[in-house]
């Protein structure tokens, strides 16, 4: 499998006034007392290793005594707003156990570990630079995938909740072989649907470390789901295959699993199922998704070379002339979703 090349440095696109108004209307904007740049004031850091002593590419940062007290309080306030109604009565029972920083990738996030000292339960959230591409990706995931997402924006700062699960690369390496044949078949089905969902809404770079496998125990078996966790490459690249997880070498074992378990008819059936589900979600979010797409159409989230290449490749794939006429990435995404919705409505109309 030939490896796909991703742009080394995707620029960070600012939040337009139109997108900012959208975020305010749907309660995504929130005044917070700490910004991404505040966390860059750390004085030093140590490497974070996993349980097998491998470098995780995260470092644990520390601050001066004066800064740490202020930062801890602000992060606790962010936590209460992200996970509750902002009521600060619980703050005395919260502790910021760790602040980790990752230099790998475009977003350079901070990962915050917050623990409830009364019962030792803890959770994470992330502080990142606000980027229009990522926000569009989060909103499309919220509306078009089976999963709701919780995030807040303030100025140039994005606060994201943690998405729990087993990192895809870790699952493939250490757990996939131990799954039963029935479980492998179920994982293969989920990968087909995940692949289709990413392609439809143009979410790129879903290599194995950019999604998680989420096992859920049913009464007599385990159900596996796949969730994207990185939305930096939302509709930026020009290569169509970047938006299809099946073409990344890191996902080869899952592709082989699909080939082994399913015939073409079954694969096509699962693709149709996923397109239908996405179309139903579009209908249910009608006005909101139209508003988001209107923001994208009037925004700059890629460059002319990528736009020209992608609209040509998608035209070859769909033979829909609307893609050839697309002027920007927002129009390509809008036409892709309209294509799926239109086909769904035509099939259902014919059925009556």
PDB file of N, CA, C and O in Angstrom, residues 200 293 320-342:
ATOM      1  N   UNK A 200     -17.616  11.102   3.018  1.00  0.00           N
ATOM      2  CA  UNK A 200     -18.790  11.935   2.723  1.00  0.00           C
ATOM      3  C   UNK A 200     -18.599  13.361   3.209  1.00  0.00           C
ATOM      4  O   UNK A 200     -18.886  14.326   2.493  1.00  0.00           O
ATOM      5  N   UNK A 293     -22.825  25.250   6.768  1.00  0.00           N
ATOM      6  CA  UNK A 293     -22.325  25.172   5.397  1.00  0.00           C
ATOM      7  C   UNK A 293     -22.246  26.558   4.761  1.00  0.00           C
ATOM      8  O   UNK A 293     -21.332  26.829   3.969  1.00  0.00           O
ATOM      9  N   UNK A 320     -20.834  14.245 -11.036  1.00  0.00           N
ATOM     10  CA  UNK A 320     -21.778  15.322 -10.733  1.00  0.00           C
ATOM     11  C   UNK A 320     -21.121  16.653 -11.111  1.00  0.00           C
ATOM     12  O   UNK A 320     -20.102  17.049 -10.532  1.00  0.00           O
ATOM     13  N   UNK A 321     -21.710  17.364 -12.067  1.00  0.00           N
ATOM     14  CA  UNK A 321     -21.125  18.603 -12.580  1.00  0.00           C
ATOM     15  C   UNK A 321     -21.024  19.700 -11.524  1.00  0.00           C
ATOM     16  O   UNK A 321     -20.236  20.642 -11.669  1.00  0.00           O
ATOM     17  N   UNK A 322     -21.811  19.604 -10.463  1.00  0.00           N
ATOM     18  CA  UNK A 322     -21.766  20.627  -9.418  1.00  0.00           C
ATOM     19  C   UNK A 322     -20.369  20.724  -8.789  1.00  0.00           C
ATOM     20  O   UNK A 322     -19.958  21.802  -8.343  1.00  0.00           O
ATOM     21  N   UNK A 323     -19.664  19.600  -8.742  1.00  0.00           N
ATOM     22  CA  UNK A 323     -18.323  19.635  -8.156  1.00  0.00           C
ATOM     23  C   UNK A 323     -17.365  20.433  -9.028  1.00  0.00           C
ATOM     24  O   UNK A 323     -16.508  21.165  -8.531  1.00  0.00           O
ATOM     25  N   UNK A 324     -17.491  20.292 -10.349  1.00  0.00           N
ATOM     26  CA  UNK A 324     -16.628  21.048 -11.260  1.00  0.00           C
ATOM     27  C   UNK A 324     -16.817  22.549 -11.105  1.00  0.00           C
ATOM     28  O   UNK A 324     -15.905  23.334 -11.334  1.00  0.00           O
ATOM     29  N   UNK A 325     -18.026  22.960 -10.737  1.00  0.00           N
ATOM     30  CA  UNK A 325     -18.347  24.379 -10.616  1.00  0.00           C
ATOM     31  C   UNK A 325     -18.016  24.939  -9.232  1.00  0.00           C
ATOM     32  O   UNK A 325     -18.163  26.142  -9.000  1.00  0.00           O
ATOM     33  N   UNK A 326     -17.576  24.097  -8.300  1.00  0.00           N
ATOM     34  CA  UNK A 326     -17.258  24.552  -6.944  1.00  0.00           C
ATOM     35  C   UNK A 326     -16.100  25.554  -6.964  1.00  0.00           C
ATOM     36  O   UNK A 326     -15.089  25.327  -7.628  1.00  0.00           O
ATOM     37  N   UNK A 327     -16.253  26.638  -6.223  1.00  0.00           N
ATOM     38  CA  UNK A 327     -15.241  27.689  -6.188  1.00  0.00           C
ATOM     39  C   UNK A 327     -14.332  27.605  -4.966  1.00  0.00           C
ATOM     40  O   UNK A 327     -13.252  28.183  -4.954  1.00  0.00           O
ATOM     41  N   UNK A 328     -14.784  26.909  -3.926  1.00  0.00           N
ATOM     42  CA  UNK A 328     -13.967  26.804  -2.717  1.00  0.00           C
ATOM     43  C   UNK A 328     -14.305  25.512  -1.976  1.00  0.00           C
ATOM     44  O   UNK A 328     -15.182  24.761  -2.393  1.00  0.00           O
ATOM     45  N   UNK A 329     -13.581  25.278  -0.891  1.00  0.00           N
ATOM     46  CA  UNK A 329     -13.776  24.032  -0.140  1.00  0.00           C
ATOM     47  C   UNK A 329     -15.168  23.939   0.457  1.00  0.00           C
ATOM     48  O   UNK A 329     -15.765  22.862   0.512  1.00  0.00           O
ATOM     49  N   UNK A 330     -15.699  25.057   0.920  1.00  0.00           N
ATOM     50  CA  UNK A 330     -17.038  25.049   1.485  1.00  0.00           C
ATOM     51  C   UNK A 330     -18.067  24.554   0.486  1.00  0.00           C
ATOM     52  O   UNK A 330     -18.959  23.769   0.830  1.00  0.00           O
ATOM     53  N   UNK A 331     -17.940  24.990  -0.761  1.00  0.00           N
ATOM     54  CA  UNK A 331     -18.874  24.544  -1.796  1.00  0.00           C
ATOM     55  C   UNK A 331     -18.703  23.065  -2.102  1.00  0.00           C
ATOM     56  O   UNK A 331     -19.682  22.363  -2.372  1.00  0.00           O
ATOM     57  N   UNK A 332     -17.469  22.572  -2.060  1.00  0.00           N
ATOM     58  CA  UNK A 332     -17.234  21.138  -2.292  1.00  0.00           C
ATOM     59  C   UNK A 332     -17.910  20.309  -1.205  1.00  0.00           C
ATOM     60  O   UNK A 332     -18.589  19.317  -1.483  1.00  0.00           O
ATOM     61  N   UNK A 333     -17.745  20.720   0.066  1.00  0.00           N
ATOM     62  CA  UNK A 333     -18.382  19.998   1.177  1.00  0.00           C
ATOM     63  C   UNK A 333     -19.897  20.067   1.046  1.00  0.00           C
ATOM     64  O   UNK A 333     -20.598  19.049   1.192  1.00  0.00           O
ATOM     65  N   UNK A 334     -20.413  21.242   0.742  1.00  0.00           N
ATOM     66  CA  UNK A 334     -21.862  21.412   0.599  1.00  0.00           C
ATOM     67  C   UNK A 334     -22.401  20.534  -0.520  1.00  0.00           C
ATOM     68  O   UNK A 334     -23.448  19.871  -0.365  1.00  0.00           O
ATOM     69  N   UNK A 335     -21.698  20.475  -1.652  1.00  0.00           N
ATOM     70  CA  UNK A 335     -22.142  19.650  -2.775  1.00  0.00           C
ATOM     71  C   UNK A 335     -22.041  18.164  -2.457  1.00  0.00           C
ATOM     72  O   UNK A 335     -22.874  17.370  -2.895  1.00  0.00           O
ATOM     73  N   UNK A 336     -21.024  17.782  -1.673  1.00  0.00           N
ATOM     74  CA  UNK A 336     -20.878  16.375  -1.295  1.00  0.00           C
ATOM     75  C   UNK A 336     -22.052  15.925  -0.421  1.00  0.00           C
ATOM     76  O   UNK A 336     -22.637  14.858  -0.638  1.00  0.00           O
ATOM     77  N   UNK A 337     -22.403  16.758   0.547  1.00  0.00           N
ATOM     78  CA  UNK A 337     -23.513  16.406   1.432  1.00  0.00           C
ATOM     79  C   UNK A 337     -24.846  16.459   0.685  1.00  0.00           C
ATOM     80  O   UNK A 337     -25.727  15.624   0.913  1.00  0.00           O
ATOM     81  N   UNK A 338     -25.000  17.427  -0.214  1.00  0.00           N
ATOM     82  CA  UNK A 338     -26.223  17.516  -1.015  1.00  0.00           C
ATOM     83  C   UNK A 338     -26.372  16.299  -1.920  1.00  0.00           C
ATOM     84  O   UNK A 338     -27.484  15.799  -2.128  1.00  0.00           O
ATOM     85  N   UNK A 339     -25.256  15.819  -2.453  1.00  0.00           N
ATOM     86  CA  UNK A 339     -25.257  14.629  -3.314  1.00  0.00           C
ATOM     87  C   UNK A 339     -25.792  13.423  -2.556  1.00  0.00           C
ATOM     88  O   UNK A 339     -26.643  12.672  -3.053  1.00  0.00           O
ATOM     89  N   UNK A 340     -25.325  13.242  -1.321  1.00  0.00           N
ATOM     90  CA  UNK A 340     -25.767  12.118  -0.488  1.00  0.00           C
ATOM     91  C   UNK A 340     -27.245  12.265  -0.120  1.00  0.00           C
ATOM     92  O   UNK A 340     -28.031  11.313  -0.219  1.00  0.00           O
ATOM     93  N   UNK A 341     -27.624  13.466   0.297  1.00  0.00           N
ATOM     94  CA  UNK A 341     -29.011  13.713   0.691  1.00  0.00           C
ATOM     95  C   UNK A 341     -29.965  13.544  -0.491  1.00  0.00           C
ATOM     96  O   UNK A 341     -31.045  12.942  -0.370  1.00  0.00           O
ATOM     97  N   UNK A 342     -29.565  14.050  -1.658  1.00  0.00           N
ATOM     98  CA  UNK A 342     -30.412  13.963  -2.853  1.00  0.00           C
ATOM     99  C   UNK A 342     -30.641  12.512  -3.264  1.00  0.00           C
ATOM    100  O   UNK A 342     -31.763  12.108  -3.593  1.00  0.00           O
TER     101      UNK A 342
END
